[in-house]
Coordinates of C-alpha atoms in Angstrom, one line a residue:
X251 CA -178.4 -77.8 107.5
X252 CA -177.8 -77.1 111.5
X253 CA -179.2 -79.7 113.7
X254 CA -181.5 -79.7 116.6
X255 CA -178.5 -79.7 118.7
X256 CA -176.9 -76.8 117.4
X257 CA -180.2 -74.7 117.3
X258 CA -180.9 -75.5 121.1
X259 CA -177.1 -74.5 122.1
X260 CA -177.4 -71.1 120.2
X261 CA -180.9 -70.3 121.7
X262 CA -179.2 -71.2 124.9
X263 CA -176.1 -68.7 124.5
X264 CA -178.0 -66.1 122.9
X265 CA -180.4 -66.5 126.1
X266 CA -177.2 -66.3 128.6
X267 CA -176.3 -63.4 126.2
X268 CA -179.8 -61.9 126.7
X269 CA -179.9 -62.0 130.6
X270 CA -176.2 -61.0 130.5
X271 CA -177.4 -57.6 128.8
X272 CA -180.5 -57.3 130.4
X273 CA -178.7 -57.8 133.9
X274 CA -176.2 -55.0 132.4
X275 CA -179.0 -52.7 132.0
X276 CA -180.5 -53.0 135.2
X277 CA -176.7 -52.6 136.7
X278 CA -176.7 -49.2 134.2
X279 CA -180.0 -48.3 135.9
X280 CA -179.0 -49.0 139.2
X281 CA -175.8 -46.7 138.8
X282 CA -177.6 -44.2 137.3
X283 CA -180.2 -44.3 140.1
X284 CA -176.9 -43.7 142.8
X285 CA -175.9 -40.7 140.5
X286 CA -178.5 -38.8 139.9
X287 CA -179.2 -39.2 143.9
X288 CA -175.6 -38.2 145.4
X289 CA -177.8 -35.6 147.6
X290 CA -180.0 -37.9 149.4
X291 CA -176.9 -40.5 149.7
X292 CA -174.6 -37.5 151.1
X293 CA -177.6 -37.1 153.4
X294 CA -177.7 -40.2 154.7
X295 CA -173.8 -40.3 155.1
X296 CA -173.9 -37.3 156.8
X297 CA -177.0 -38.1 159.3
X298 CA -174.2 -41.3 160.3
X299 CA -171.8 -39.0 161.1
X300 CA -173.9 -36.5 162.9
X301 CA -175.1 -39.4 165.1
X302 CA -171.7 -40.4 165.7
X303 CA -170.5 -36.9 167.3
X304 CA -173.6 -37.3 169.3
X305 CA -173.0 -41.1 169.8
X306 CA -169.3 -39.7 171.3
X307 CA -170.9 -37.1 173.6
X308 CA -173.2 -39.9 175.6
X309 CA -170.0 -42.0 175.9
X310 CA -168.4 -39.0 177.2
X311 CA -170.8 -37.8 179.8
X312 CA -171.1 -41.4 180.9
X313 CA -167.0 -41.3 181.7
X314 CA -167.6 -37.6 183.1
X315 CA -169.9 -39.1 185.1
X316 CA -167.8 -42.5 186.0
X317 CA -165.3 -40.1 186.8
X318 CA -167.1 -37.8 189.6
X319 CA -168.7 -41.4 191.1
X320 CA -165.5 -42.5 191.1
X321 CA -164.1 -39.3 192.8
X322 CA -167.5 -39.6 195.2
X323 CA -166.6 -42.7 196.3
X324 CA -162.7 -41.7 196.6
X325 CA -164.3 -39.1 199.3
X326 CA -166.0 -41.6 201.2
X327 CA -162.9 -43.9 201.5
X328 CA -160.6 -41.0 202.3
X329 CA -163.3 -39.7 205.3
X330 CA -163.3 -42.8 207.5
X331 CA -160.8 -41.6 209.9
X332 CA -163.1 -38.3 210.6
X333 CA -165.8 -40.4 211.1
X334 CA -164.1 -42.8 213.7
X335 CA -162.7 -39.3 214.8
X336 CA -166.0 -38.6 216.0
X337 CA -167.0 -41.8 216.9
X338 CA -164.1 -41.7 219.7
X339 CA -165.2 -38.3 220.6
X340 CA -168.7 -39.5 222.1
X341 CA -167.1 -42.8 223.3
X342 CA -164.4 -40.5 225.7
X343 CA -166.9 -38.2 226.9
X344 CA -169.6 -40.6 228.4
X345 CA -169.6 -38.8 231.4
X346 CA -170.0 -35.0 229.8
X347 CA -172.7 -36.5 227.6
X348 CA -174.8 -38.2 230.7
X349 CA -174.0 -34.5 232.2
X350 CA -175.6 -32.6 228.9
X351 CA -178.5 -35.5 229.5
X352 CA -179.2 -34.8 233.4
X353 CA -179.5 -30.9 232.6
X354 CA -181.4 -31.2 229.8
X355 CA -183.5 -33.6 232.5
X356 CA -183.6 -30.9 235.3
X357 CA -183.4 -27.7 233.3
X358 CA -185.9 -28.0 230.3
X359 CA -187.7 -24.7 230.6
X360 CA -184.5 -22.5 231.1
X361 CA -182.0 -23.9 228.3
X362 CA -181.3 -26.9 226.1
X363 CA -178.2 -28.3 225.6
X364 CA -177.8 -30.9 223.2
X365 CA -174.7 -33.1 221.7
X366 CA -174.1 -33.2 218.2
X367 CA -173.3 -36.9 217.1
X368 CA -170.7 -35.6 214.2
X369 CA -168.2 -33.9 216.5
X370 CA -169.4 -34.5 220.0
X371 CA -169.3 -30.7 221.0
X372 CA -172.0 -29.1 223.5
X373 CA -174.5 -26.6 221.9
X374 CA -176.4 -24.0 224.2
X375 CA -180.0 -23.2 223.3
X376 CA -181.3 -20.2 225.8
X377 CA -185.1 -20.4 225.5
X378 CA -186.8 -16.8 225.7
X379 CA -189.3 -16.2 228.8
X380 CA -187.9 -18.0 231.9

């Protein structure tokens, strides 16, 4: 005759057993669920790598554009010596400029003559009717 004992440690393994199987069925089930969808996983596999190419185009137009800021500001830095070019230009020609002023002063009606800031040359505007 089996004792109580016995009886409870067989109903236990044979309830490990039980899960065991049942968890093996659901494992089946869930395999089976992977396999018979291999479309709709390949579909999601393949929208990742479709928004990786156009994950790798944004980082690339943000180095384009690093690169043409970078080549912007390169400009500006290589340009201060025309600007201080034309910065002397207007500081060793007071007296032309005060010239340009006092006939612009006395003259308005028959011409205009006017200095341009950038390169410090004279400009001649004849106005019609005088």
């Amino acid at each position: 005759m089996t004792s109580y004992l016995e009886l409870e440690s067989k109903w236990k393994f044979t309830g490990y057993v039980f899960r065991a199987e049942s968890k093996l069925k659901s494992f089946k089930v869930a395999i089976h669920r992977l396999e018979s969808k291999p479309k709709s996983f390949k579909v999601s596999i393949h929208r990742l790598e479709s928004k990786q190419k156009s994950f790798k185009a944004a980082i690339h137009r943000l180095e384009s554009k690093l690169k043409s800021f970078k080549a912007a500001i390169h400009q500006l830095e290589s340009k201060p010596k025309s600007f201080k070019v034309s910065i002397h230009r207007l500081e060793s020609k007071p007296k032309s400029f005060k010239v340009a002023i006092h006939r612009l002063e006395s003259k308005p009606k028959g011409f205009m003559i006017s200095i341009n800031p950038h390169n410090g040359y004279q400009t001649r505007n004849y106005l019609s009717g005088t």
